[in-house]
CSV table of C-alpha atoms in Angstrom, one decimal:
chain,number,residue,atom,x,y,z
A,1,UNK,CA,30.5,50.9,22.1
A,2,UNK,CA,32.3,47.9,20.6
A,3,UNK,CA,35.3,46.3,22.1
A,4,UNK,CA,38.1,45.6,19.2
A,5,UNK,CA,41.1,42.9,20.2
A,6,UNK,CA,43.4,41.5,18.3
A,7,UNK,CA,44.0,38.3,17.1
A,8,UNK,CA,47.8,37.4,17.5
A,9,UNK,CA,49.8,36.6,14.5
A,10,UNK,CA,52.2,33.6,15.2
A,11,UNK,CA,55.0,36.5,14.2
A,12,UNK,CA,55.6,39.8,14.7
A,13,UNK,CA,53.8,41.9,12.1
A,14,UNK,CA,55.6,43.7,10.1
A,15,UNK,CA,55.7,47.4,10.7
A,16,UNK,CA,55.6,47.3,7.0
A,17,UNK,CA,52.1,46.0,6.2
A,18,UNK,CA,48.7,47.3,7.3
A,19,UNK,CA,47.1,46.4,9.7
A,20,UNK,CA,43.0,44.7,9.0
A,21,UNK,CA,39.6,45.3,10.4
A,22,UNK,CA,37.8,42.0,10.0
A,23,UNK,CA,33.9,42.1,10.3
A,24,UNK,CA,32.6,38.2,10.8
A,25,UNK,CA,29.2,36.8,9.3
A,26,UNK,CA,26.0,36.2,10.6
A,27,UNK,CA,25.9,33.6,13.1
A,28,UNK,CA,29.8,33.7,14.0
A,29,UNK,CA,31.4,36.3,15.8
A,30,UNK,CA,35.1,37.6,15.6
A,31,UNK,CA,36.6,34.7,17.0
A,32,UNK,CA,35.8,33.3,13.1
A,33,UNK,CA,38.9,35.0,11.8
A,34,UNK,CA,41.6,33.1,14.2
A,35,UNK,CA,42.7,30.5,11.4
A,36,UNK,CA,43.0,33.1,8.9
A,37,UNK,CA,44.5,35.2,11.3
A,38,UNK,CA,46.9,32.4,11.6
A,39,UNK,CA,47.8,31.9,7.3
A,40,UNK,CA,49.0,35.6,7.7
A,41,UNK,CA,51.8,35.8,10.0
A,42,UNK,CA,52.5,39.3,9.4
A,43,UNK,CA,49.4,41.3,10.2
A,44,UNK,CA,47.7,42.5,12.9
A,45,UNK,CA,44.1,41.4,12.8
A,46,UNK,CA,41.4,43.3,14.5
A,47,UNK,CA,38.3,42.0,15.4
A,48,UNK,CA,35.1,42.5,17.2
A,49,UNK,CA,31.8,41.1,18.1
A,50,UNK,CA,29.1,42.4,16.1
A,51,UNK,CA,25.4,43.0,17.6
A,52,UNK,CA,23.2,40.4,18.4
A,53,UNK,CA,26.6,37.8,18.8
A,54,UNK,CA,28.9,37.3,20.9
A,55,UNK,CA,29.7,39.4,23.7
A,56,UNK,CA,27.4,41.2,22.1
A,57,UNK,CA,24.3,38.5,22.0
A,58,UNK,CA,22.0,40.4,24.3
A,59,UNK,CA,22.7,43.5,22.2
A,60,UNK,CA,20.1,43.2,19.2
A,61,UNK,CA,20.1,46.1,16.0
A,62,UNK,CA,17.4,47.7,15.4
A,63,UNK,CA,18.4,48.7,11.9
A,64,UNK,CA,21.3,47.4,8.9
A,65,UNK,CA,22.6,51.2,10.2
A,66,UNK,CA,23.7,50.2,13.8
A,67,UNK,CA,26.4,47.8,12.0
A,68,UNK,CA,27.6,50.3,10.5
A,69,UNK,CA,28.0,52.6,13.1
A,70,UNK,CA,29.6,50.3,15.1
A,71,UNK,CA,32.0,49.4,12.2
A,72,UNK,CA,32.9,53.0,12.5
A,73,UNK,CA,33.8,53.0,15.9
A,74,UNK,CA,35.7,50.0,15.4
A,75,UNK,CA,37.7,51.4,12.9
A,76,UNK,CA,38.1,54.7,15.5
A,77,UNK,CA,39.4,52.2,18.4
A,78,UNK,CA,42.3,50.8,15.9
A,79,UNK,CA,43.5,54.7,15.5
A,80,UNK,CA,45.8,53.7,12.7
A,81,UNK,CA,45.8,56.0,9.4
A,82,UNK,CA,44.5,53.2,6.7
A,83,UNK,CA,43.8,49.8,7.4
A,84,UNK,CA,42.7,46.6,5.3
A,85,UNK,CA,39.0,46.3,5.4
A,86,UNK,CA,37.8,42.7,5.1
A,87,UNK,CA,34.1,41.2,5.3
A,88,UNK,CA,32.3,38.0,5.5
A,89,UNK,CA,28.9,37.9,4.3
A,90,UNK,CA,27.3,40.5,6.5
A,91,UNK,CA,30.3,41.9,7.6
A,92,UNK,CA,30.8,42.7,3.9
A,93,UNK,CA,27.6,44.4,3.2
A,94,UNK,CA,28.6,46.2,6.8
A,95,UNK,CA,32.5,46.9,5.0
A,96,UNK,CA,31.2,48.3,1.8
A,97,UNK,CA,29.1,51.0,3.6
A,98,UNK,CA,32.1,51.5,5.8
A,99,UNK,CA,34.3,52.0,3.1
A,100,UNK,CA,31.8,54.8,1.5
A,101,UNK,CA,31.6,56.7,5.5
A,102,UNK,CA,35.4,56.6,5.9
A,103,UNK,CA,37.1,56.1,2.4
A,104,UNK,CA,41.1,57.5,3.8
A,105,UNK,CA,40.6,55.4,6.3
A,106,UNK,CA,40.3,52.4,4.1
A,107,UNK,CA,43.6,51.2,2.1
A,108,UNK,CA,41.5,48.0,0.6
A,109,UNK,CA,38.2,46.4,0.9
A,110,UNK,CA,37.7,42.8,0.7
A,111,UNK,CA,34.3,41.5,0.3
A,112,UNK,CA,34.0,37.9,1.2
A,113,UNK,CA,30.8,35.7,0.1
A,114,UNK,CA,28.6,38.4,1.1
A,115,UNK,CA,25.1,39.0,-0.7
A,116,UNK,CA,24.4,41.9,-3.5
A,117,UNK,CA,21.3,43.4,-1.5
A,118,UNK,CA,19.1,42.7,1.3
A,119,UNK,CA,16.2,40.2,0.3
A,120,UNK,CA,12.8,39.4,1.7
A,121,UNK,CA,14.1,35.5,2.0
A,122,UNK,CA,16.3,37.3,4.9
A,123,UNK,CA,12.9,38.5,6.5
A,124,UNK,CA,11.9,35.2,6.3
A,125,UNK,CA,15.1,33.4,8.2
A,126,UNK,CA,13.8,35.5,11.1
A,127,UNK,CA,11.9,32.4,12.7
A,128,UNK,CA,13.7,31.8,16.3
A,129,UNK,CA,11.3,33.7,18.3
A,130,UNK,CA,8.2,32.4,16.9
A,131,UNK,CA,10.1,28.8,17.6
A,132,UNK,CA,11.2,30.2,21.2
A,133,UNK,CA,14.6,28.1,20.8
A,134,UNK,CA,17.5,28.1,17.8
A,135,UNK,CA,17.4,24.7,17.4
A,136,UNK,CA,15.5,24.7,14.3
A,137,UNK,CA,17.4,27.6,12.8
A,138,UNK,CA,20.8,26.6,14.0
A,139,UNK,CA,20.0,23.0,12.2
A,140,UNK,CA,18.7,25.0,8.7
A,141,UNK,CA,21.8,27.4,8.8
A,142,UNK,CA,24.1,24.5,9.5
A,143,UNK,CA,22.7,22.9,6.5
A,144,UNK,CA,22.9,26.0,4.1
A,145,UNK,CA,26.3,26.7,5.1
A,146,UNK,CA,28.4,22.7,5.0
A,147,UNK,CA,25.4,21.1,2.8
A,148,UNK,CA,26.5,17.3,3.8
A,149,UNK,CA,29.2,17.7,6.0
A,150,UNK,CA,27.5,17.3,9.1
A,151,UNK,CA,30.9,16.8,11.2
A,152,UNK,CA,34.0,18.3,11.7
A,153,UNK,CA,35.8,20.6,14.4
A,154,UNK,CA,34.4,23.6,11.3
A,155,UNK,CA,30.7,22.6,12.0
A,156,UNK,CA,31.3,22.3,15.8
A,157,UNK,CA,32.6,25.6,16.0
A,158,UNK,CA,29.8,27.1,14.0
A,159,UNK,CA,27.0,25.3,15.7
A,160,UNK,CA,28.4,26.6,18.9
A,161,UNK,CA,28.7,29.9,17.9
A,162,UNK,CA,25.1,30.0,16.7
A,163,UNK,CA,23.5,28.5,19.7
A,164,UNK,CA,24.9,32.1,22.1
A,165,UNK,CA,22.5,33.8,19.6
A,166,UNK,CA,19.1,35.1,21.6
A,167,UNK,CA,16.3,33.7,19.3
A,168,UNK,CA,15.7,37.5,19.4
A,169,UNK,CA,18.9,38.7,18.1
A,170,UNK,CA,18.9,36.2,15.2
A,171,UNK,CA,16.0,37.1,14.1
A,172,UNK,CA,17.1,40.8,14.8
A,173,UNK,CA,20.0,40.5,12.7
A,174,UNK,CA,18.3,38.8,9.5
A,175,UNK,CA,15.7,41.1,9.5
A,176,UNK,CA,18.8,44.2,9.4
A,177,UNK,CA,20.6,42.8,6.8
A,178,UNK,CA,17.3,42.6,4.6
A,179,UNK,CA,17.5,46.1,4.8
A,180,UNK,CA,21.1,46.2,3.0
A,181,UNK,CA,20.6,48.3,-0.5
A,182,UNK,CA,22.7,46.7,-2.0
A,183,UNK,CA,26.3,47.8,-4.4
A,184,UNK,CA,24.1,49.5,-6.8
A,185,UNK,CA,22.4,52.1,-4.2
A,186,UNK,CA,26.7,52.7,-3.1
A,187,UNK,CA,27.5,55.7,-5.0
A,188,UNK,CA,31.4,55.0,-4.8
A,189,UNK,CA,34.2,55.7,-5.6
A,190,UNK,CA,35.6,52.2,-3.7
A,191,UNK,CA,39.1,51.3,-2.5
A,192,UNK,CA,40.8,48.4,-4.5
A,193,UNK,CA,38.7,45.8,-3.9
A,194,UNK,CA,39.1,42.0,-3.9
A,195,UNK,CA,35.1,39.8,-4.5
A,196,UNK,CA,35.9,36.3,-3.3
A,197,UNK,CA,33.2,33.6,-3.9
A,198,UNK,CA,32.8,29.9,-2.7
A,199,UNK,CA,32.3,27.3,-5.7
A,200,UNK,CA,29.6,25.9,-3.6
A,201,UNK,CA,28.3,28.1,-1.7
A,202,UNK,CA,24.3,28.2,-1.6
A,203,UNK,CA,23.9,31.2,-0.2
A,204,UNK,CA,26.1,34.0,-1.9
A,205,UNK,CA,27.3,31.6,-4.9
A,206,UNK,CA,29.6,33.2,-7.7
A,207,UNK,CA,27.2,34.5,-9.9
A,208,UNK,CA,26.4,36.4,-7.0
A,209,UNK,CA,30.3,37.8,-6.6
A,210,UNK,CA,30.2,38.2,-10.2
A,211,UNK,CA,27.1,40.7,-9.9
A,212,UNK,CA,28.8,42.6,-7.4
A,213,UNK,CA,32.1,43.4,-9.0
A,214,UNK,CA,30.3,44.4,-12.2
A,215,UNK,CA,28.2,46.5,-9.7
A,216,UNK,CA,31.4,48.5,-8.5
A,217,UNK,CA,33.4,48.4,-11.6
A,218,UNK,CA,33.2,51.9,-12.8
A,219,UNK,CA,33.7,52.7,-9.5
A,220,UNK,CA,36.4,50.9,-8.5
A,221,UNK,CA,38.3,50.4,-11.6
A,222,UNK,CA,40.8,48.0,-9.4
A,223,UNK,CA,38.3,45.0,-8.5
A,224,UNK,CA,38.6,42.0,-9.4
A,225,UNK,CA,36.2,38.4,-8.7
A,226,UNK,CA,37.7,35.5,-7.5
A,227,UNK,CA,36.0,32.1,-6.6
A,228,UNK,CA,37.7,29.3,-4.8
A,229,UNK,CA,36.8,25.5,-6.0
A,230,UNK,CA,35.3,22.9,-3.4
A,231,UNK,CA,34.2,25.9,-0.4
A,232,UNK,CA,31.0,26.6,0.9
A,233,UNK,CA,29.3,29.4,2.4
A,234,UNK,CA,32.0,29.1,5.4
A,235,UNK,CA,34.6,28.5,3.1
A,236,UNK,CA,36.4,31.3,5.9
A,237,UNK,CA,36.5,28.0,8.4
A,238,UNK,CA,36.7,25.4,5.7
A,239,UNK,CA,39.3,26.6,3.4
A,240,UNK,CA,41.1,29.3,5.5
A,241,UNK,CA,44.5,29.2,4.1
A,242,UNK,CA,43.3,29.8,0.6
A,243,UNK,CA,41.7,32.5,1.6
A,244,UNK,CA,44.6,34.0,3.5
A,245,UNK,CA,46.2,34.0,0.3
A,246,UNK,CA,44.1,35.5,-1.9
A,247,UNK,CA,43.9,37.8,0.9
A,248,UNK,CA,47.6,38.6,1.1
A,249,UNK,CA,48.2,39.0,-2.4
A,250,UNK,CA,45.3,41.7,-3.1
A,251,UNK,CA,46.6,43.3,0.3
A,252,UNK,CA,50.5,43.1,-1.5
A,253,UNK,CA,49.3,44.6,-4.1
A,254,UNK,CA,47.6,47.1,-3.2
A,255,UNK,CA,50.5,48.4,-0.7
A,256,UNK,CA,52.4,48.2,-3.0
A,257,UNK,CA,50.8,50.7,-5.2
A,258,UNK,CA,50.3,53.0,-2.1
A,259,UNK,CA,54.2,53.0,-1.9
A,260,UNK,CA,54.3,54.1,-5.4
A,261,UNK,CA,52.5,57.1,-5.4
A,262,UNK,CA,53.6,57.9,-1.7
A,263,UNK,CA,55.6,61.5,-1.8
């Protein structure tokens, strides 16, 4: 079972707004979403470690289907009618399954830099344990993730964050996501649903968000792609407050539509 906390907003949420069920990225864990947390001062934020990080580092999946399953009882611990669904590269191939197992429990989904389908390059990440240490991983993530920027309080925080990875539950965890099918295996229908992308991102760049949104477009007629200019992969740490509001406009938006059709 997976233990959900909150990150605290500097105000009071409003009773008003939704709360949202943040799923972090491979190699972070939920402590990733404080500064974001932090550019939306209204909102409850609920986060948890997923498998293999974390509180959760000795914990390795066995399958892409225990992140979801643990996204699910997540989203039971929150016991709130809808929430905001929000993912960052895994967590958004984890969200968009979670949106299809629990679709009235889901008011949006928000799909953050995440990849279109599992790949054999993933397979081929899983390298820690024939290394017996993360150093060498840790240093080729780093890289993939800032490109040059090889400082910064962003890089610290991610290189720390790698190195409570087992080199058993990284390599767990990239050989899971390979096994992601991808948006065109997701039959749909999808909550409104926000694709942002990272200009520079190496990993998931916006081609990539492009592909997906095209993917789920007859079945989520409101999606829509959005890239932000100068981010990278962790464009979550890098350029938080732009994301926070992209964030809370799609989630304005969307609530306010729910209030329209309410009875």
């Amino acid at each position: 079972m997976v233990t959900v906390w909150t990150i605290s907003p500097p105000m009071r949420p409003s009773e008003d707004h939704l709360p949202v069920l943040a799923l972090h990225s491979l190699g972070l864990d939920g402590d990733a979403w404080a500064a974001l947390a932090g550019s939306s001062a209204t909102r409850d934020f609920y986060v948890y470690d997923q498998k293999g990080h974390g509180a959760c580092a000795e914990n390795a999946p066995t399958s892409f289907e225990d992140f979801v399953v643990d996204a699910k009882h997540a989203l039971d611990q929150i016991n709130h009618g809808q929430v905001h669904l929000a993912g960052h590269s895994l967590g958004g191939a984890v969200a968009a399954r979670l949106a299809q197992e629990a679709p009235d429990r889901i008011a949006s989904l928000s799909l953050i830099a995440t990849p279109f389908a599992g790949l054999d390059a993933f397979r081929q990440r899983a390298t820690a344990q024939a290394d017996g240490t993360m150093a060498k991983v840790t240093a080729d993530t780093l890289d993939r993730w800032f490109g040059d920027s090889a400082a910064g309080p962003e890089v610290a925080f991610a290189k720390a964050k790698l190195n409570t990875m087992t080199p058993a539950g990284f390599d767990a965890c990239w050989t899971a996501l390979a096994q992601f099918a991808g948006y065109d295996a997701l039959p749909g229908p999808f909550p409104p649903a926000l694709i942002c992308s990272f200009e520079d991102d190496q990993s998931t760049p916006p081609a990539n968000g492009e592909k997906i949104q095209q993917a789920i477009a007859t079945k989520c007629p409101n999606s829509r792609h959005e890239v932000i200019n100068g981010a990278g992969h962790m464009g979550v740490l890098t350029h938080a407050p732009d994301v926070a509001a992209l964030l809370a406009q799609h989630w304005q938006t969307t609530e306010a539509a729910l209030l329209e059709v309410a009875p």
